[in-house]
Short mmCIF file of C-alpha atoms in Angstrom, two decimals:
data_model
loop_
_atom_site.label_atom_id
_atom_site.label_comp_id
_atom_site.label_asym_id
_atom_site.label_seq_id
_atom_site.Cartn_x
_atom_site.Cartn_y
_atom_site.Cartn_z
CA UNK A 1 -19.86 17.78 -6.51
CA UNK A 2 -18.50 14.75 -8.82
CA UNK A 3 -17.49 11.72 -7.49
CA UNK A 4 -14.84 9.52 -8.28
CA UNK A 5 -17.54 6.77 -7.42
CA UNK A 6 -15.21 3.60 -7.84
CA UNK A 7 -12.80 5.08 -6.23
CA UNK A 8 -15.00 5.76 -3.11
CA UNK A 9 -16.46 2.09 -2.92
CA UNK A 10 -12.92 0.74 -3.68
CA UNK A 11 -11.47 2.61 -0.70
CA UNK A 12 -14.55 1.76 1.59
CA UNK A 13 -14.56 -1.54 0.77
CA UNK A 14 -10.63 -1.64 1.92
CA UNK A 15 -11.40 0.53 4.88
CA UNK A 16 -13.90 -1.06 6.64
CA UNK A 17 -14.41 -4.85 7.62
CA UNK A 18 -16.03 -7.24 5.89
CA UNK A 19 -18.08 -8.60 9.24
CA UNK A 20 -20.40 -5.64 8.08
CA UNK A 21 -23.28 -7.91 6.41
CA UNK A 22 -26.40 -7.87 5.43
CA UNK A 23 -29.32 -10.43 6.77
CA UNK A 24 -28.49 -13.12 4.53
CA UNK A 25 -24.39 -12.96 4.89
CA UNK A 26 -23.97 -10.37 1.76
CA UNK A 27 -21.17 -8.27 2.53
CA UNK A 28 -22.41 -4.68 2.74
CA UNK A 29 -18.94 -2.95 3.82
CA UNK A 30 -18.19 -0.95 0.76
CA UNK A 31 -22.13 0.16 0.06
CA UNK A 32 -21.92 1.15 4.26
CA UNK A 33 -18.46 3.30 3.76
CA UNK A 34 -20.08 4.73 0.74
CA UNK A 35 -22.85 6.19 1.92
CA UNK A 36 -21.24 7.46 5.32
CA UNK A 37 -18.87 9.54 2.98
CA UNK A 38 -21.55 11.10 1.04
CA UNK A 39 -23.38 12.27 4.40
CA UNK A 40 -20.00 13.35 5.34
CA UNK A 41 -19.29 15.22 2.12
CA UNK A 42 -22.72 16.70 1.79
CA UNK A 43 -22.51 17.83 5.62
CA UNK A 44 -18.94 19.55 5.59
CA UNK A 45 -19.05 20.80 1.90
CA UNK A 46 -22.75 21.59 1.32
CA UNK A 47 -22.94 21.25 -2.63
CA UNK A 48 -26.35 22.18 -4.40
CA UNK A 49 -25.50 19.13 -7.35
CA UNK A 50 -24.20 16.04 -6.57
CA UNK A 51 -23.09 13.21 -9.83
CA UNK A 52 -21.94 9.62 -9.15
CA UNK A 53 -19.48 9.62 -11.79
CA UNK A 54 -18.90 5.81 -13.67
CA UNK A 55 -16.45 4.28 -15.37
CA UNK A 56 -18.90 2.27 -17.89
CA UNK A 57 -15.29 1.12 -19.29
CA UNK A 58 -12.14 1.01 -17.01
CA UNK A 59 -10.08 0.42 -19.51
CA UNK A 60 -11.07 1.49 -23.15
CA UNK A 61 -10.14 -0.20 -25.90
CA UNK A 62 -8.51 2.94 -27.22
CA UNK A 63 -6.50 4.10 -24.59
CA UNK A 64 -4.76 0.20 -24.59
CA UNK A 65 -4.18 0.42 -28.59
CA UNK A 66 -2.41 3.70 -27.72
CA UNK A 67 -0.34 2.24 -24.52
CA UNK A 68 -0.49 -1.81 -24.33
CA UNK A 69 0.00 -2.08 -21.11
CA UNK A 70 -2.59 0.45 -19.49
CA UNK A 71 -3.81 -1.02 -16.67
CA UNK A 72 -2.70 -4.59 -17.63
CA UNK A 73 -1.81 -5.81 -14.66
CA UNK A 74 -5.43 -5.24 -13.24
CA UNK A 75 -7.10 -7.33 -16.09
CA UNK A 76 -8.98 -10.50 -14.97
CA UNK A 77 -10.43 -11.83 -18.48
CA UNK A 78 -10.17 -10.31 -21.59
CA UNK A 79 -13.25 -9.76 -23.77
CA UNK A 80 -13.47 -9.16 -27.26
CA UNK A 81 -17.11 -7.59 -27.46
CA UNK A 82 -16.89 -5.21 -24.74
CA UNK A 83 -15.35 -3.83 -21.88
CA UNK A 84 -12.10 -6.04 -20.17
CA UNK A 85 -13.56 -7.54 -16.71
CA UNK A 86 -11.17 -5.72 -13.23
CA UNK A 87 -10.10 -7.84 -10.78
CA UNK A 88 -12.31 -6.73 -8.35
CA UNK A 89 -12.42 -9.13 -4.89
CA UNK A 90 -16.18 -10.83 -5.48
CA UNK A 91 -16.88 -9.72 -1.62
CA UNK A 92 -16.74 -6.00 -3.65
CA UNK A 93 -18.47 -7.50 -7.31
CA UNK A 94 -21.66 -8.15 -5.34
CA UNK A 95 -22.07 -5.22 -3.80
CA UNK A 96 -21.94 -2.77 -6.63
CA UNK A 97 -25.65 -3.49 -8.11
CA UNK A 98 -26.40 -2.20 -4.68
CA UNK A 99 -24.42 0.77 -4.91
CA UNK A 100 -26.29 1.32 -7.72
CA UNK A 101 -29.57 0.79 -6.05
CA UNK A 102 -29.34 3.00 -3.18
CA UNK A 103 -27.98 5.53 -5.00
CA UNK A 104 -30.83 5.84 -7.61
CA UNK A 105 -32.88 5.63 -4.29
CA UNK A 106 -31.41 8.96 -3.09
CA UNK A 107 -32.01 10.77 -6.12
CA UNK A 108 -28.16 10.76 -6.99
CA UNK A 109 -27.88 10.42 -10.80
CA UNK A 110 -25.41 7.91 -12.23
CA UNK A 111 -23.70 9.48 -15.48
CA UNK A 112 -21.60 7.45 -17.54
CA UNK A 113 -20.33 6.37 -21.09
CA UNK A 114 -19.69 3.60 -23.11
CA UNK A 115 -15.91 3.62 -23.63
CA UNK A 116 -14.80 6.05 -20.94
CA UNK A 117 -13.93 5.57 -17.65
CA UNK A 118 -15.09 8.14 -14.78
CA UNK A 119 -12.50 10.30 -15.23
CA UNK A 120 -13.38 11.21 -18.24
CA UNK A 121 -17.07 12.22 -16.93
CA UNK A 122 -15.52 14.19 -14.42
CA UNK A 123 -13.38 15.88 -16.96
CA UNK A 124 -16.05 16.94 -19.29
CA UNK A 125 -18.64 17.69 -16.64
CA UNK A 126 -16.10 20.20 -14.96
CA UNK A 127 -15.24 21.76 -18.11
CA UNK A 128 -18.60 22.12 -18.79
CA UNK A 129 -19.65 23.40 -15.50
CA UNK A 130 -21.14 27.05 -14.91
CA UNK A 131 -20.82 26.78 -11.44
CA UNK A 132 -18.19 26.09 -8.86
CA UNK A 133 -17.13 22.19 -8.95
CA UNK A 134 -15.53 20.20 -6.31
CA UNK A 135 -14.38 16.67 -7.37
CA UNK A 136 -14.05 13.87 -5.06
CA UNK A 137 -11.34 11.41 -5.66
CA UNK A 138 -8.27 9.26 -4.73
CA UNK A 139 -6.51 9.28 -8.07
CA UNK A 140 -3.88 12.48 -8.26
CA UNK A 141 -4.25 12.11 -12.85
CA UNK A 142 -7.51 14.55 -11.74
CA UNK A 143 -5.47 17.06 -10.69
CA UNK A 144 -5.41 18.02 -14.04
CA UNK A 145 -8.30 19.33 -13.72
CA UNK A 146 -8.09 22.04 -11.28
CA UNK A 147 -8.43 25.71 -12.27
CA UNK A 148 -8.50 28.19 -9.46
CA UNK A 149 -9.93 30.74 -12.38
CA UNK A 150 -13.03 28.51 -12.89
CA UNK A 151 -13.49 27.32 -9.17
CA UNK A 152 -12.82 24.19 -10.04
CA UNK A 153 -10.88 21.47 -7.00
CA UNK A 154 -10.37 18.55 -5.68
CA UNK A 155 -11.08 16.93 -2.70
CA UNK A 156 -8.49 14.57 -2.47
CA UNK A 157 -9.21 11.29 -0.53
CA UNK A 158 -6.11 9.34 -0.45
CA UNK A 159 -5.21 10.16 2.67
CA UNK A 160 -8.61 8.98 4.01
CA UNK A 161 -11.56 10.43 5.11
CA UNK A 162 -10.52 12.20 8.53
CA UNK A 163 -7.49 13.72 6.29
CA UNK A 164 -9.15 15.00 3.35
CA UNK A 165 -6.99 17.49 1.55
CA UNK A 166 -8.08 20.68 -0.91
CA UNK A 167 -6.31 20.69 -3.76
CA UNK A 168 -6.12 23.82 -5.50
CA UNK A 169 -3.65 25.29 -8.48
CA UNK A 170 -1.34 26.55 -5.25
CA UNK A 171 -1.32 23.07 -3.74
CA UNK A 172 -0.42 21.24 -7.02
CA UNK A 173 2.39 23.74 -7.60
CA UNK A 174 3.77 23.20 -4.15
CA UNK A 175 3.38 19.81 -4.40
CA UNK A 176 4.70 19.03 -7.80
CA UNK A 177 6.31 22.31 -9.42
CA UNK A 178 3.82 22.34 -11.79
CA UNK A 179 0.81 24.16 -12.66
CA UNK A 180 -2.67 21.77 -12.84
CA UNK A 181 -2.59 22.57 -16.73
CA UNK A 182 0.61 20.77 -16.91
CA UNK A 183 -0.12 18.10 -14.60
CA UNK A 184 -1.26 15.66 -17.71
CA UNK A 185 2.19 16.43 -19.37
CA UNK A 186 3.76 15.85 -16.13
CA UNK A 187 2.66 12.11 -15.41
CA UNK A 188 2.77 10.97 -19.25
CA UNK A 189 6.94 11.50 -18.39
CA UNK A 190 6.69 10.82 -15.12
CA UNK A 191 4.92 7.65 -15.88
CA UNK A 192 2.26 5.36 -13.25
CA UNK A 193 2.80 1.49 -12.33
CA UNK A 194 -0.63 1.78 -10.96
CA UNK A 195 -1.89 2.73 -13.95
CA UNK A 196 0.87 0.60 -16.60
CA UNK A 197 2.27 4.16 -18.26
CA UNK A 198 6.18 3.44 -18.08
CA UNK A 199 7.09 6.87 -18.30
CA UNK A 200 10.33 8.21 -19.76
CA UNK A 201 13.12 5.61 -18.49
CA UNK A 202 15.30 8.11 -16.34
CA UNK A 203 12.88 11.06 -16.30
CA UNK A 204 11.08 11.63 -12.20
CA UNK A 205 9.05 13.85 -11.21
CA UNK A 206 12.28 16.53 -10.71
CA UNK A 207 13.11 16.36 -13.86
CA UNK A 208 9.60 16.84 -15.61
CA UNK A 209 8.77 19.52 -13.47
CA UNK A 210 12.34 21.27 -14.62
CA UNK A 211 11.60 20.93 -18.15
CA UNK A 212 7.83 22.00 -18.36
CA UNK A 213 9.21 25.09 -16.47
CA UNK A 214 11.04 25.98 -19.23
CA UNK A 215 9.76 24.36 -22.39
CA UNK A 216 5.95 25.02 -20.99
CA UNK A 217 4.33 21.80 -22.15
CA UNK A 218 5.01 18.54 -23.67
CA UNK A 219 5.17 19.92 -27.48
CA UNK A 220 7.66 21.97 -26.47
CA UNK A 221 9.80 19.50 -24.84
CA UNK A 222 10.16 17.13 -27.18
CA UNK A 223 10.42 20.20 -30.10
CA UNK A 224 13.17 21.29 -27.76
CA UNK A 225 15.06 17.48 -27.71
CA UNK A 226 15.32 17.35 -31.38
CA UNK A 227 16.47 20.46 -31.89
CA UNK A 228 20.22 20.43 -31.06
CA UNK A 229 20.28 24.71 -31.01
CA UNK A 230 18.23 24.29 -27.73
CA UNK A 231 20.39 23.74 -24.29
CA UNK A 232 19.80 21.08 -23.09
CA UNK A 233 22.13 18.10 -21.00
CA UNK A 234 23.14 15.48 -23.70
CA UNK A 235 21.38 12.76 -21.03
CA UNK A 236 18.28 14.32 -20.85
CA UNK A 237 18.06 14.97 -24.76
CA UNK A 238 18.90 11.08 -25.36
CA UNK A 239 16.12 10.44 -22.53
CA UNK A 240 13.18 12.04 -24.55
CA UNK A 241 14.59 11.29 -28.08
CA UNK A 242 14.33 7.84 -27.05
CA UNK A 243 11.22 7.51 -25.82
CA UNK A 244 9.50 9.32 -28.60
CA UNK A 245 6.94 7.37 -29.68
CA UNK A 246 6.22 6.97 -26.41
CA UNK A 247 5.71 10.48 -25.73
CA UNK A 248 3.42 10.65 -28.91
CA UNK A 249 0.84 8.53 -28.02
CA UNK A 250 0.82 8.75 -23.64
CA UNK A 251 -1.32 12.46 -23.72
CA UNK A 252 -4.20 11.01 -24.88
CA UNK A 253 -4.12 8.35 -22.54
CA UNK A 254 -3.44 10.27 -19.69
CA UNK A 255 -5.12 13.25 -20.63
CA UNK A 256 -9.13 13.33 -19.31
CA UNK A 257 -11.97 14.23 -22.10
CA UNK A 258 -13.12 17.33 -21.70
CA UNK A 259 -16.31 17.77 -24.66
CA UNK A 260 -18.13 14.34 -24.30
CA UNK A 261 -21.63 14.09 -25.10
CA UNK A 262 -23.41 13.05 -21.96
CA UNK A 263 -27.22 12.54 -20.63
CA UNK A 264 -28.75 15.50 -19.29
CA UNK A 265 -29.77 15.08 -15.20
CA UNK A 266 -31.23 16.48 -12.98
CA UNK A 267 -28.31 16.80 -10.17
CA UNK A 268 -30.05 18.93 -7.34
CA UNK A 269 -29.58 17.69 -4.57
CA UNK A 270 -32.80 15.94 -3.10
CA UNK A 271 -34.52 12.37 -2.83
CA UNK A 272 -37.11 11.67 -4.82
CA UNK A 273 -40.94 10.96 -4.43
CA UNK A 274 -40.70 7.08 -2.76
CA UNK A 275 -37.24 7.55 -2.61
CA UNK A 276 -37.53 7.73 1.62
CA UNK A 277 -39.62 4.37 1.60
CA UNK A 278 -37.29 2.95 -0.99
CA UNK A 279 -33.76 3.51 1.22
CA UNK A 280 -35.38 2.53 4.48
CA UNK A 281 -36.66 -0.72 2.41
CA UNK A 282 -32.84 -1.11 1.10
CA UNK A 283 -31.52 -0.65 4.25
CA UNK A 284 -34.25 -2.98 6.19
CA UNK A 285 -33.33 -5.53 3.48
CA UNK A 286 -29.16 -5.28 3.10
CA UNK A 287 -28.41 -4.71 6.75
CA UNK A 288 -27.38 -1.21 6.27
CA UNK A 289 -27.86 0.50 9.68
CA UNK A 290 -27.10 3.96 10.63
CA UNK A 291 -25.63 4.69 7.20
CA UNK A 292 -28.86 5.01 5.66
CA UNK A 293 -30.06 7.60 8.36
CA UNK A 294 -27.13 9.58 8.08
CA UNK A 295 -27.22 9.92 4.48
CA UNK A 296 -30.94 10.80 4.05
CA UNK A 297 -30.41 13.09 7.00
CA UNK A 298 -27.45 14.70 5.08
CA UNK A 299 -29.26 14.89 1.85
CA UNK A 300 -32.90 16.17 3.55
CA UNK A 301 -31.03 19.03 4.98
CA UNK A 302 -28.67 19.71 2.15
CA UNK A 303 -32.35 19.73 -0.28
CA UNK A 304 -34.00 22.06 2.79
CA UNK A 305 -30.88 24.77 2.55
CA UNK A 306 -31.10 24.95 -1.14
CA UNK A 307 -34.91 25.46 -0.72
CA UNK A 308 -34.03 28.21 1.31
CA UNK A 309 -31.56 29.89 -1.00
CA UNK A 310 -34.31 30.03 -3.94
CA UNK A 311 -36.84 31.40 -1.92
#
């Protein structure tokens, strides 16, 4: 299981109140909603590995020189030397060191990479995968990396946590006319405000959909608009012919890596020696209730049934 952590903490920091606090008036809301999903997700989808995935950059440098305005509009300062800083509401800023804490606590390992963002973990660690993945996450670009054939999904969040839906090769198709290998393709033309990809001017999801149908991926689509033999409306062909250079550079942004070279961890599922004392200490110290019990409980049993299975 890969998580999407960010998007997690983000979500439970939205979805819960703020009046959650620790002793000394820290907000602990989005640490709280955290763990109470991973119990949850560890209880209803019992998964052997478990990887907080990180975006150690949110916004590379080299996705921006390729699109400009990726993710501008979520940019709070500007640094030359490293990583942009998110807006990020400071009730939320001070809370992620301990995110971090607990989680190294549980004996869930943190994998990230200079100059990527999580997705990109989660990309590469599901192509690398030998064993069935399910990725958790609120941010439909991941489709892309669904593949019935490798038993590869998503567990997709945005909905919240009481609606969580399966996304498989069948859904994304039913949802979007597409197959998951052509979902990248699809949301370069379709284009993101969320994200700052403008898309093809004129070109929805309909549309995209239509034309990887027939031309099969983006190559072939733009092949097919500058060659005039091909059928194709006069519109539609003045559509993609002007927003070429466009089209060359928005794959790589949108598209997730698949071959980075990341840390090997140990992912079992399992808290560590002192790891027990340690989260009761966190939790004694940050005010964070039943959460902690449900997630050790979640974890202790999840380590207990994989015991099992070995034996």
């Amino acid at each position: 299981m890969l998580l999407d952590t960010a998007a997690l903490y983000f979500r439970a920091f939205y979805g819960l109140p703020d009046s959650l606090r620790a002793p000394d008036g820290t907000p602990v809301n989005a640490v709280r909603g955290l763990l109470d999903m991973i119990a949850r997700l560890v209880t209803d989808f019992r998964p052997t590995e478990l990887i907080a995935c990180w975006d150690d950059d949110w916004r590379p440098q080299w996705r921006v020189d390729l699109i400009p305005s990726y993710k501008t509009h979520r940019v709070a300062e500007v640094v030359d030397a490293g990583p942009d800083v998110e807006v990020v509401p400071d009730p939320l800023s001070v809370q992620v060191p301990i995110i971090v804490d607990t989680l190294t606590a549980l004996g869930i390992p943190i994998v990230g990479k200079p100059g990527y963002e999580a997705d990109d973990i989660i990309g590469t660690l599901a192509a690398t995968a030998t064993t069935p993945v399910d990725v958790v996450t609120g941010d439909r670009d991941l489709f892309q990396v669904v593949d019935d054939a490798r038993d590869v999904r998503v567990i997709y969040t945005a909905r919240g946590m009481s609606k969580l839906e399966i996304v498989t090769d069948a859904v994304v198709q039913a949802k979007y006319g597409v197959r998951a290998a052509q979902y990248a393709d699809f949301a370069a033309m379709r284009g993101d405000a969320s994200d700052g990809l403008p898309g093809v001017p004129g070109v929805g999801e309909k549309t995209a959909a239509l034309l990887l149908a027939e031309f099969g991926d983006l190559d072939g689509i733009v092949a097919a608009a500058n060659d005039l033999r091909v059928r194709l409306s006069a519109s539609v062909r003045l559509k993609l012919r002007t927003a070429a250079d466009y089209l060359t550079r928005a794959p790589a942004v949108v598209a997730v890596a698949r071959d980075l070279e990341l840390p090997a961890v140990d992912a079992r599922i399992g808290i560590p020696d002192g790891g027990h004392e340690e989260i009761a200490r966190l939790g004694s110290v940050w005010g964070l209730g039943e959460s902690v019990s449900r997630v050790v409980t979640a974890l202790d049993r999840a380590a207990a049934e994989a015991s099992r299975q070995t034996e």
